[in-house]
Tab-separated table of C-alpha atoms in Angstrom:
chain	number	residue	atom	x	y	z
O	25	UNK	CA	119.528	104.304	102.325
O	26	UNK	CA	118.278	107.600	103.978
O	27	UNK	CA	115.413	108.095	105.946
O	28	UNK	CA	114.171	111.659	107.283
O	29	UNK	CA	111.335	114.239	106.988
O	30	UNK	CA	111.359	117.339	104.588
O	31	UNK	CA	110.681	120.471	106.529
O	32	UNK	CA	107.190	120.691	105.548
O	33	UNK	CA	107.745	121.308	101.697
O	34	UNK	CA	105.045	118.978	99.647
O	35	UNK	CA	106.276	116.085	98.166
O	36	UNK	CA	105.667	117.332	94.809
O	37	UNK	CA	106.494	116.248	91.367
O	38	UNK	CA	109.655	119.020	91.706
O	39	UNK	CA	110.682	117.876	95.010
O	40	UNK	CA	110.773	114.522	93.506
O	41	UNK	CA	113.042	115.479	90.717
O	42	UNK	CA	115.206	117.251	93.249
O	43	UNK	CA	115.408	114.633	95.439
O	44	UNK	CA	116.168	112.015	92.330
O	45	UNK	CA	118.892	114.348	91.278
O	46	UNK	CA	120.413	114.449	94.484
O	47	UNK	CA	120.261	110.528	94.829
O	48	UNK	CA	122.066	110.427	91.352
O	49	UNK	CA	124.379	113.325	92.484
O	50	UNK	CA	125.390	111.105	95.767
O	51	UNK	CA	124.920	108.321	94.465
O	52	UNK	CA	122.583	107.022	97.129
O	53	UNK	CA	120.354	103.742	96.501
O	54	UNK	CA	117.214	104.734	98.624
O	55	UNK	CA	115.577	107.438	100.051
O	56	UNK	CA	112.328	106.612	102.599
O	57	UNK	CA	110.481	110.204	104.216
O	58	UNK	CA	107.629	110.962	105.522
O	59	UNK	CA	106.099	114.453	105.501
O	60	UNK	CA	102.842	114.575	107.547
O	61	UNK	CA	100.729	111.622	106.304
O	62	UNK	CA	102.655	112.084	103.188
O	63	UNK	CA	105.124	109.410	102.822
O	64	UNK	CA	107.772	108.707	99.672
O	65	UNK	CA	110.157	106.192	99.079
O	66	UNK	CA	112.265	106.099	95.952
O	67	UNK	CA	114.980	103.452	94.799
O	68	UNK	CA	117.059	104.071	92.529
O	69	UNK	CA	118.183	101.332	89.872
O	70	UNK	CA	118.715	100.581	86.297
O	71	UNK	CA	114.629	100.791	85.810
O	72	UNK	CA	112.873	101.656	89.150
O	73	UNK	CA	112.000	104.216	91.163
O	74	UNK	CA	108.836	104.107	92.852
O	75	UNK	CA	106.850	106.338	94.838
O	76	UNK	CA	104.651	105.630	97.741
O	77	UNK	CA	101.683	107.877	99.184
O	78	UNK	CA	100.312	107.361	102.164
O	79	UNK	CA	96.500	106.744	101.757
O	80	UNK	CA	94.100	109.919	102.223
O	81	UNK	CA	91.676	109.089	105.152
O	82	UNK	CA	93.253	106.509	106.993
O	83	UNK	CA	94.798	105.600	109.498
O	84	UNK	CA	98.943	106.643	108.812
O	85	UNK	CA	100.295	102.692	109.136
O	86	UNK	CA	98.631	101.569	105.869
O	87	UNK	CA	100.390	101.960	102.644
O	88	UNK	CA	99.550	102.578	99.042
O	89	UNK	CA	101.315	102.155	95.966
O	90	UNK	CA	101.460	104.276	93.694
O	91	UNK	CA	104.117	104.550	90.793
O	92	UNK	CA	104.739	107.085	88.904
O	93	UNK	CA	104.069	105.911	85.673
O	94	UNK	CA	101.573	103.075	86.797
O	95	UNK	CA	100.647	100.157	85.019
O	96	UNK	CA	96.497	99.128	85.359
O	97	UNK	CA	98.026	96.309	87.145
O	98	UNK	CA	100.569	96.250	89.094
O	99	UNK	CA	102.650	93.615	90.849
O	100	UNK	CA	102.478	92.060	93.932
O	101	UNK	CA	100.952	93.933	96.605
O	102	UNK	CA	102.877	97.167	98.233
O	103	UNK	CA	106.486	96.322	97.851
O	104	UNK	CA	108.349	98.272	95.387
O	105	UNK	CA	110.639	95.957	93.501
O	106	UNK	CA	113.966	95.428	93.384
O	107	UNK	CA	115.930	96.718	90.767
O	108	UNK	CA	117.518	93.543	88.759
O	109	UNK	CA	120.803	92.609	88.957
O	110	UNK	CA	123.292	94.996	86.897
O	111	UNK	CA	125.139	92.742	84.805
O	112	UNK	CA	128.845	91.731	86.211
O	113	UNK	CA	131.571	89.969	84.483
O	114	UNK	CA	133.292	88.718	87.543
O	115	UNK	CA	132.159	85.308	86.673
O	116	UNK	CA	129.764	85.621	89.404
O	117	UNK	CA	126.799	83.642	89.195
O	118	UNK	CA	122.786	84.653	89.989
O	119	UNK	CA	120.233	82.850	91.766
O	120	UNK	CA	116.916	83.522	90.286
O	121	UNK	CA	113.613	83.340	91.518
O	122	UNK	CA	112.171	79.953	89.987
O	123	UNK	CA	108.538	81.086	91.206
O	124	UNK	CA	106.219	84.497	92.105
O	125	UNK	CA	105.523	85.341	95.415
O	126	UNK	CA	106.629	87.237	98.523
O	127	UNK	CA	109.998	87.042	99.531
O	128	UNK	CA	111.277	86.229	103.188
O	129	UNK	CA	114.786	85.850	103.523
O	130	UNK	CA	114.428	83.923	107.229
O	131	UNK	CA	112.223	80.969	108.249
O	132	UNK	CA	110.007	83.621	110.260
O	133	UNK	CA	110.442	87.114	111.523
O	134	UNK	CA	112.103	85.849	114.801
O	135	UNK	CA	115.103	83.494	113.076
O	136	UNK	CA	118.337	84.772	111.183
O	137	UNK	CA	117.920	85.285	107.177
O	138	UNK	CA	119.070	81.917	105.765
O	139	UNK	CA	122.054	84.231	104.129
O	140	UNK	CA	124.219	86.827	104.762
O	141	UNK	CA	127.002	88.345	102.342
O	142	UNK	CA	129.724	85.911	102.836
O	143	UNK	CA	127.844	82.704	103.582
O	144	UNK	CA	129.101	79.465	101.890
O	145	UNK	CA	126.296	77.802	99.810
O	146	UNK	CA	126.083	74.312	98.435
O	147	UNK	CA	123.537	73.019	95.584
O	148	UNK	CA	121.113	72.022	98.459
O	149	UNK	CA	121.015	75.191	100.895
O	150	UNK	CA	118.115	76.750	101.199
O	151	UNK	CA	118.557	81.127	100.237
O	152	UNK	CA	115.114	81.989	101.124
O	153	UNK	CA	111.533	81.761	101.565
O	154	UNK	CA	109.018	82.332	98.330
O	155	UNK	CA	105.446	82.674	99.662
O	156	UNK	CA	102.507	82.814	97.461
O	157	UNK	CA	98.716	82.454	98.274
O	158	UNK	CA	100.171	81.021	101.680
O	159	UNK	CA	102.024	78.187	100.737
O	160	UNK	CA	105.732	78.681	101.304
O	161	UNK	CA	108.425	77.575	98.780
O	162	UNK	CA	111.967	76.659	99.931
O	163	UNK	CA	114.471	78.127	97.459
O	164	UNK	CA	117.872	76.616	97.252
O	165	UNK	CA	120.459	77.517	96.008
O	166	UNK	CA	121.437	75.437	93.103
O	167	UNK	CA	124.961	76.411	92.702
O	168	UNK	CA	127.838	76.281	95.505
O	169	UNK	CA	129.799	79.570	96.134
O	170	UNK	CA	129.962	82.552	98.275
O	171	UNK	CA	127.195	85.056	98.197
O	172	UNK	CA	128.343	88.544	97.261
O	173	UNK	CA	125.134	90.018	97.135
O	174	UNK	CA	121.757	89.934	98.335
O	175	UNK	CA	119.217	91.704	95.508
O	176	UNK	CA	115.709	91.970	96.879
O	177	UNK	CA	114.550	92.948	100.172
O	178	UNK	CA	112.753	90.991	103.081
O	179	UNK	CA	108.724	90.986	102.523
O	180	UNK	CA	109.238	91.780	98.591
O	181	UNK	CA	107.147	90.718	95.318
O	182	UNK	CA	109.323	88.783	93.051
O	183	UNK	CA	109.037	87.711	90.168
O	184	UNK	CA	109.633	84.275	88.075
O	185	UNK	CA	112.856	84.455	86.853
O	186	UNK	CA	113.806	87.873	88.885
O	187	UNK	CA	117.581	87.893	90.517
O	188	UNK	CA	117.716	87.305	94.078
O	189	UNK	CA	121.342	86.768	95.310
O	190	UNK	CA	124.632	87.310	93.451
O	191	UNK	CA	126.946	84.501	93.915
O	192	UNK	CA	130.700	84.109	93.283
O	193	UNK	CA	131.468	80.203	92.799
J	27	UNK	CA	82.983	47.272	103.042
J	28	UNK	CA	85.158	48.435	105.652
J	29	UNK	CA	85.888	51.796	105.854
J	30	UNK	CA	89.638	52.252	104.324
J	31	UNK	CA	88.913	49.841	101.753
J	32	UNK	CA	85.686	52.184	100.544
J	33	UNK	CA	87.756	55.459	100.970
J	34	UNK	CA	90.275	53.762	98.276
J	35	UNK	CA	87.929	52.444	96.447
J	36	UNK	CA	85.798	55.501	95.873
J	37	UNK	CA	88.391	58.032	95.650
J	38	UNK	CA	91.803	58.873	94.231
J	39	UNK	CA	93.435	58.121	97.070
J	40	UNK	CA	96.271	54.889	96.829
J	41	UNK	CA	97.027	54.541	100.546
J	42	UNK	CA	95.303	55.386	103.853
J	43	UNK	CA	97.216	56.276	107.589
J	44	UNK	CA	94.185	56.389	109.648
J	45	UNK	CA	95.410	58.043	113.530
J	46	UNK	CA	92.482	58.206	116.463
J	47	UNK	CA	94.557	60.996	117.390
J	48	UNK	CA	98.205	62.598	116.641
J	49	UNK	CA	99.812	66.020	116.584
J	50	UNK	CA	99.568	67.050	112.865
J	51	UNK	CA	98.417	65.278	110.119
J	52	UNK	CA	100.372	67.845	108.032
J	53	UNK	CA	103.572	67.281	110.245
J	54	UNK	CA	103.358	63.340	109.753
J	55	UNK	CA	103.075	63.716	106.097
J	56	UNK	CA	106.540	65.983	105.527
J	57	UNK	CA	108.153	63.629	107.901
J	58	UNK	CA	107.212	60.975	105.650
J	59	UNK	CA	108.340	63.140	102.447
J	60	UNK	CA	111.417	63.820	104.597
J	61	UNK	CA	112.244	60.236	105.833
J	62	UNK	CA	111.677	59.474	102.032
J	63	UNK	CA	109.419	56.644	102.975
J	64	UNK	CA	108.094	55.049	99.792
J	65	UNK	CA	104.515	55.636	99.591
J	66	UNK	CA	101.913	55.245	97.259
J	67	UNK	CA	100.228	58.827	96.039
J	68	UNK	CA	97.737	60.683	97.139
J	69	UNK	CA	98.583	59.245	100.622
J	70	UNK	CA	95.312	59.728	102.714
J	71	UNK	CA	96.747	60.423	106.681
J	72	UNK	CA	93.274	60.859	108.506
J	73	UNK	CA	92.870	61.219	112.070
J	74	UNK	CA	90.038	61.577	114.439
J	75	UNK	CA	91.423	64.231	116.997
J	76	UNK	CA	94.524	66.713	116.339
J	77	UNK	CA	96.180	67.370	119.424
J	78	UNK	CA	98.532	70.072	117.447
J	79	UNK	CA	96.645	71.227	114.310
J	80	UNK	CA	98.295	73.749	112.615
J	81	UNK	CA	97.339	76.835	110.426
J	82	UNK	CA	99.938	79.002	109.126
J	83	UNK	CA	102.875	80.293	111.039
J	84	UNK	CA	101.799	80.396	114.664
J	85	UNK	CA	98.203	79.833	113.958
J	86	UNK	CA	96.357	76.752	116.082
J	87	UNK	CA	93.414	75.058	114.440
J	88	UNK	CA	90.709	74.576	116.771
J	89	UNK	CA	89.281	71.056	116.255
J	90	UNK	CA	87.642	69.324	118.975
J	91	UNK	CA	86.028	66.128	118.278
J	92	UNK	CA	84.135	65.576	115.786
J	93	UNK	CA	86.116	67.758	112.666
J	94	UNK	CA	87.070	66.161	109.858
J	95	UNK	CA	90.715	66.804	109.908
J	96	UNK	CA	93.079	65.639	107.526
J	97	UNK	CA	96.168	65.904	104.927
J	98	UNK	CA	96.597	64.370	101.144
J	99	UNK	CA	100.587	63.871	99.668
J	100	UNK	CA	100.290	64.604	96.309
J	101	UNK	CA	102.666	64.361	93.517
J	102	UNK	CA	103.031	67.090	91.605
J	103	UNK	CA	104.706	65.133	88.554
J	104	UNK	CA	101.439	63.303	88.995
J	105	UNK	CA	99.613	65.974	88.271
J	106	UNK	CA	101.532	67.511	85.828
J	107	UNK	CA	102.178	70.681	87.963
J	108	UNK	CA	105.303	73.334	87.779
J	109	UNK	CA	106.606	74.657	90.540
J	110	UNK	CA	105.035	78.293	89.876
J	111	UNK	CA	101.342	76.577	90.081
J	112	UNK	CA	101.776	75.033	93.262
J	113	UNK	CA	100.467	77.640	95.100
J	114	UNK	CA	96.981	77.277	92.925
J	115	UNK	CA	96.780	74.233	94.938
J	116	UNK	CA	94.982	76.167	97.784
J	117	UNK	CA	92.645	78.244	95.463
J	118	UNK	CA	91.753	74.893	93.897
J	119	UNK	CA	91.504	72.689	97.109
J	120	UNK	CA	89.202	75.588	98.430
J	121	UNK	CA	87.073	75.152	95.278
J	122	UNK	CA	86.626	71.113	96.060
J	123	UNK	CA	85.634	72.121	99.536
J	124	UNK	CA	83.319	74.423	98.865
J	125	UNK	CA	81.783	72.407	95.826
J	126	UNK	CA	81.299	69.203	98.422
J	127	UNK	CA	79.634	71.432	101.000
J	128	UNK	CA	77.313	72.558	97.988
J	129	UNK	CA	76.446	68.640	97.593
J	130	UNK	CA	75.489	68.148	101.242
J	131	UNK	CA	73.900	71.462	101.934
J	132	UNK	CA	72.318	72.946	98.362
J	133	UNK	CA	70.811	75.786	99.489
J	134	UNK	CA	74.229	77.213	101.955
J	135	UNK	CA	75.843	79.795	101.183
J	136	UNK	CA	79.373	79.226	100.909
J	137	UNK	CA	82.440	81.374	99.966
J	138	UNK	CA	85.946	81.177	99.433
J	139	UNK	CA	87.943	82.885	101.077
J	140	UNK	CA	91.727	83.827	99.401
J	141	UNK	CA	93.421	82.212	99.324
J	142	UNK	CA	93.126	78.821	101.861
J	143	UNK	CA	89.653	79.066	103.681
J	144	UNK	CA	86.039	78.065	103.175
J	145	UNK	CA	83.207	80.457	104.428
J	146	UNK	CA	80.178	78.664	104.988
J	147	UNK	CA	77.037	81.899	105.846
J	148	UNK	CA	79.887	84.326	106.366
J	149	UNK	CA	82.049	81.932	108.951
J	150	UNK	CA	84.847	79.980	109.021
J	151	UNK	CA	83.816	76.038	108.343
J	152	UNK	CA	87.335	75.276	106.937
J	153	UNK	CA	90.702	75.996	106.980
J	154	UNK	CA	93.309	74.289	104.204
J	155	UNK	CA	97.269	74.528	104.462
J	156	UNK	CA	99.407	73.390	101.524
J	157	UNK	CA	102.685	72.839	102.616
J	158	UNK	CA	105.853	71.690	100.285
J	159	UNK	CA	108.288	69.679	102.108
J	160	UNK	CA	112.028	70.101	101.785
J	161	UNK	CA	114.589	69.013	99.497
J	162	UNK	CA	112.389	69.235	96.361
J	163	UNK	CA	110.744	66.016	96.497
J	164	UNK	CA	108.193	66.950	94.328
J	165	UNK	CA	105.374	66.084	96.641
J	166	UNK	CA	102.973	68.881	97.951
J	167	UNK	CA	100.678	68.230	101.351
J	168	UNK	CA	97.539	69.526	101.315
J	169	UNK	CA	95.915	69.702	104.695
J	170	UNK	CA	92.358	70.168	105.550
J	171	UNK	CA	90.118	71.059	108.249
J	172	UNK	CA	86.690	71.205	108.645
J	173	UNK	CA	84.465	71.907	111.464
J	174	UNK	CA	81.708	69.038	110.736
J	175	UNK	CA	80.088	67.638	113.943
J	176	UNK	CA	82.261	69.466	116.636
J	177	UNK	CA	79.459	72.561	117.096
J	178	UNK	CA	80.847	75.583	117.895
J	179	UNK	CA	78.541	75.842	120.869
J	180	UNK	CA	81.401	73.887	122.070
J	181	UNK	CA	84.173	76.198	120.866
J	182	UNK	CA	85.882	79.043	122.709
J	183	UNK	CA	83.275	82.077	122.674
J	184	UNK	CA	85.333	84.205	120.848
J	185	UNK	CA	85.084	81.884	117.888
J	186	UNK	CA	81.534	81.925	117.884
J	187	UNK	CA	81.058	85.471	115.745
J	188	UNK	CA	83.252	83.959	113.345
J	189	UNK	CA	83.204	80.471	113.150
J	190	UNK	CA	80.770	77.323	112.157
J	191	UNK	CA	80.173	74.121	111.489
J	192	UNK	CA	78.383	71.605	109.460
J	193	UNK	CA	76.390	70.627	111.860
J	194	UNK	CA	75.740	74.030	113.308
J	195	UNK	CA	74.272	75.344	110.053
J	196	UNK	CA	72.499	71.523	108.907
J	197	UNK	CA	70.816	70.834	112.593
J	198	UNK	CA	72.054	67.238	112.230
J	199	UNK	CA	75.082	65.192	112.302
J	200	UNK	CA	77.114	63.620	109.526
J	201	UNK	CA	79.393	60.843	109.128
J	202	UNK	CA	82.497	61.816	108.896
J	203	UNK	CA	83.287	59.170	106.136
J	204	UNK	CA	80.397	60.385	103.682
J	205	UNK	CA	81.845	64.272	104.242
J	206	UNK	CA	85.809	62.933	103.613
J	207	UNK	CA	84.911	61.035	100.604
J	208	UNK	CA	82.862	63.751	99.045
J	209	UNK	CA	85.728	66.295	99.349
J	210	UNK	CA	88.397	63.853	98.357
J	211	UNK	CA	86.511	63.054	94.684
J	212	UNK	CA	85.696	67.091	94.746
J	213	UNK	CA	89.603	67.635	95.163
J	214	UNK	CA	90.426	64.851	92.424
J	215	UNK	CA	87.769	66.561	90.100
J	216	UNK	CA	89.313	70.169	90.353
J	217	UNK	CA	92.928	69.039	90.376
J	218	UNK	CA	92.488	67.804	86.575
J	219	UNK	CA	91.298	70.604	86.014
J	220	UNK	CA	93.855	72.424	87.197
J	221	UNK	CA	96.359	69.859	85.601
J	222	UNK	CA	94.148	70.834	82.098
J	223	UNK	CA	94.335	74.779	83.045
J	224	UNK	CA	90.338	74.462	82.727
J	225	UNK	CA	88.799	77.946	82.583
J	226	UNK	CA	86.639	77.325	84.729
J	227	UNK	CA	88.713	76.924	87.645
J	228	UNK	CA	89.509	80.769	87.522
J	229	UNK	CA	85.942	81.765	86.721
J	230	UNK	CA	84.481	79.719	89.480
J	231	UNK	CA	87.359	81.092	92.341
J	232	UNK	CA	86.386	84.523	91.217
J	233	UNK	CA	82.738	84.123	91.419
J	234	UNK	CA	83.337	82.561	94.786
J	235	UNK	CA	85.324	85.168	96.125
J	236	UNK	CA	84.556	85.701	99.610
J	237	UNK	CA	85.962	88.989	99.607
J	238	UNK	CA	85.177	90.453	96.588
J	239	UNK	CA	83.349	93.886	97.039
J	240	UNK	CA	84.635	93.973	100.686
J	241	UNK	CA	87.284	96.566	102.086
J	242	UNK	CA	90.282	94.639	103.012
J	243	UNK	CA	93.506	95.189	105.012
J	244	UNK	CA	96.312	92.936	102.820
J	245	UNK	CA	99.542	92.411	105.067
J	246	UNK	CA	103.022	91.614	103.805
J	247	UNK	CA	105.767	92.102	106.647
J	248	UNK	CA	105.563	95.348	108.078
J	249	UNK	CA	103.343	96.961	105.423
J	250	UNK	CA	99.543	96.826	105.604
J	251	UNK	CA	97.856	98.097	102.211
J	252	UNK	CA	94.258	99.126	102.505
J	253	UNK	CA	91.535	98.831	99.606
J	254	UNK	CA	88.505	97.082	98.071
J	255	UNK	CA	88.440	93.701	96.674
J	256	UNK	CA	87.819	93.047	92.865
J	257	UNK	CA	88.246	89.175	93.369
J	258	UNK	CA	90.627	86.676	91.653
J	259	UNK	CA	92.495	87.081	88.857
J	260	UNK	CA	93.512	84.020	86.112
J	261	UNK	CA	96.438	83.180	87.966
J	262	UNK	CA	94.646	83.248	91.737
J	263	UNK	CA	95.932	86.934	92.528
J	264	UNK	CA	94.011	88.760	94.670
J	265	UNK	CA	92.889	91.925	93.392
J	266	UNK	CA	92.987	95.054	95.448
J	267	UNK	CA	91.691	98.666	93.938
J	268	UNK	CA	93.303	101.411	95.633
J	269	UNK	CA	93.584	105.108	95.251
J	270	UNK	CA	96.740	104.434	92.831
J	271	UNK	CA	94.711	101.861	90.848
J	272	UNK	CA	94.472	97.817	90.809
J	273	UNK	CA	97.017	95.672	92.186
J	274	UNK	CA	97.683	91.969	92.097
J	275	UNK	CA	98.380	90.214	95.347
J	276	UNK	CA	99.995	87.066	95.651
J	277	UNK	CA	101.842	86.553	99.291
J	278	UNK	CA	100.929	87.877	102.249
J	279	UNK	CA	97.714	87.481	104.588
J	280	UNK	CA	94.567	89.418	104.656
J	281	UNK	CA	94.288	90.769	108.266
J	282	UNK	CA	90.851	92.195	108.265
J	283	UNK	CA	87.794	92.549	106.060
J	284	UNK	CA	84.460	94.833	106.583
């Protein structure tokens, strides 16, 4: 992941193509920078890269979403997703997401994620946090191995069925 | 007939816990689900004074005496429910509450607020917390609070802009057990529905929706997105029209409306 500002040069549709080039060149995973109340955030994955602009008008916290090609409707609020799991025949296994919501990966903002690469799960160990319309699901794990990779970030929109953690039994 | 026998009678509800006062009657029903105590559902835990009410996360319910405060263990095999429609549980536990205010007080104007509050002339009357205890038990809690005969003249002034209660807006008091039994055959009503994906469910959230119309702030971690409300969608997603076009919203908190 990178994080910077441009030296004043719009954030463009070229810029954008430059900068997605250069991710694919370097073969970096995120980019997140902010030119005046510009802001842009691309991902790159198998299907995803998003783009977010900072909302004309108000005040430069708030976020908008706005994808490049948009759907009318899209998902979940103003995460961008995560891209899903790239196949891998290492007999490792994948914890899906058995519900739609917001993801938190530790019991509140203050405590430890629940996982880390290299934590031991069991059947019974609770991975994360699946929040929807306030009520808060407990996801376990369902399998027992070590994790080898964590696919979503904290405070994302996933989806039913969508990857969270890679797991190698 | 006494009281607990009348509450079982007239409503869903298989067993009563009745407390004059305890901490949560949220917490006491996930330590039940926890301690796996066998118990008849919907378990009714009812208590007169909360000394530790909760709303989500850090959030303290304010309930002096006088609220109607209380939680309902539900089954979800019961009600034929998958895991992915638990959350409706709110939207739809909102909808009984705001459908048994409508029965006392016809002419109020009440709202629901996404997803878990009740908005009785543009304040807070009730808050509602579903809550799924651990190790998949299959039960759900739903807790509920309303503000019935504890006026707010009572309350801390800073509640006062935003806050009410029954008897605030009726000029009377109400028993307690008339209020809790018409909510509890309001939230059996709605849950078949929801168990029967009624259409109406989704209709009636949307054309309840508090903060439809409104500009909203919609909070998920770190991120606050900023837009206009277009109500509730099928599923209970909020919708939220910004400058890059509608958007369904189904975690997070709203942190301010206009």
């Amino acid at each position: 992941m990178a994080e910077g500002k441009s030296a004043g040069v719009p954030l463009d549709l070229e810029r954008l193509r430059e900068l997605i080039a250069l991710m694919e060149q370097h073969d970096i995973s995120e980019v997140d920078l902010q030119n005046g109340e510009q802001r842009c955030r691309l991902r790159r994955g198998p299907q995803n890269v998003q783009v977010m602009a900072a909302p004309q008008g108000y005040a430069p916290q708030p976020q908008m979403y706005a994808p490049p090609q948009a759907p009318a409707i899209t998902p979940g609020g103003a995460s961008a997703p995560a891209a899903p799991a790239a196949p891998v025949n290492d007999g490792s296994i994948v914890i899906k997401s058995p519900t739609v919501g917001t993801f938190y990966a530790s019991p509140s903002p203050d405590d430890p994620p629940f996982l880390k690469i290299g934590t031991t799960v069991k059947p019974d160990t609770v991975v994360c946090l699946i929040e929807a319309m306030k009520v808060y699901n407990q996801i376990t794990a369902d399998v027992s191995g070590t994790v080898t990779e964590i696919l979503v970030n904290n405070a994302d929109a996933v989806e039913f069925g969508q990857p969270l953690f890679r797991v190698k039994p | 007939m006494p009281l607990i026998p009348q509450i079982v009678a007239q409503t869903f509800v298989k067993q009563v816990e009745f407390h004059a006062e305890i901490g949560s009657t949220n917490d006491r029903a996930l330590d039940l689900a926890a301690a796996e105590v066998s118990t008849e559902t919907p378990l009714l835990i009812w208590a007169l004074q909360q000394t530790a009410g909760r709303g989500r996360g850090a959030n303290r319910w304010w309930a002096s005496e006088g609220a109607l405060t209380f939680s309902v263990m539900l089954e979800t095999s019961e009600l034929g429910l998958p895991q992915e429609r638990w959350p409706q549980v709110s939207l739809t536990t909102g909808l009984a509450v705001c459908a048994a205010l409508q029965e006392l007080l016809p002419q109020a104007e009440i709202g629901l607020k996404w997803p878990n509050d009740v908005f009785l002339h543009g304040r807070k009357i009730c808050g509602i917390l579903v809550e799924i205890p651990p190790r998949q038990s299959g039960k759900l809690v739903v807790g509920i609070g309303i503000n019935v005969n504890n006026s707010l003249t009572l309350a801390p002034a800073e509640l006062w802009p935003t806050a009410t209660a029954l008897c605030d807006a009726s000029n009377r008091t109400w028993d307690l057990a008339v209020v809790l039994i018409q909510v509890l055959q309001q939230l059996e009503r709605h849950l078949i529905q929801l168990s029967a994906n009624d259409p109406e469910l989704p209709q009636r959230w949307h054309e309840l929706c508090f903060l439809r119309g409104r500009l909203i702030h919609h909070t998920v971690g770190d991120r606050v997105t900023i837009g206009t409300c277009r109500g509730v969608d099928q599923q209970g997603a909020l919708l939220l029209q910004t400058e890059a076009g509608l958007s369904r919203v189904l975690g997070g908190v709203i942190t301010k409306w206009e």
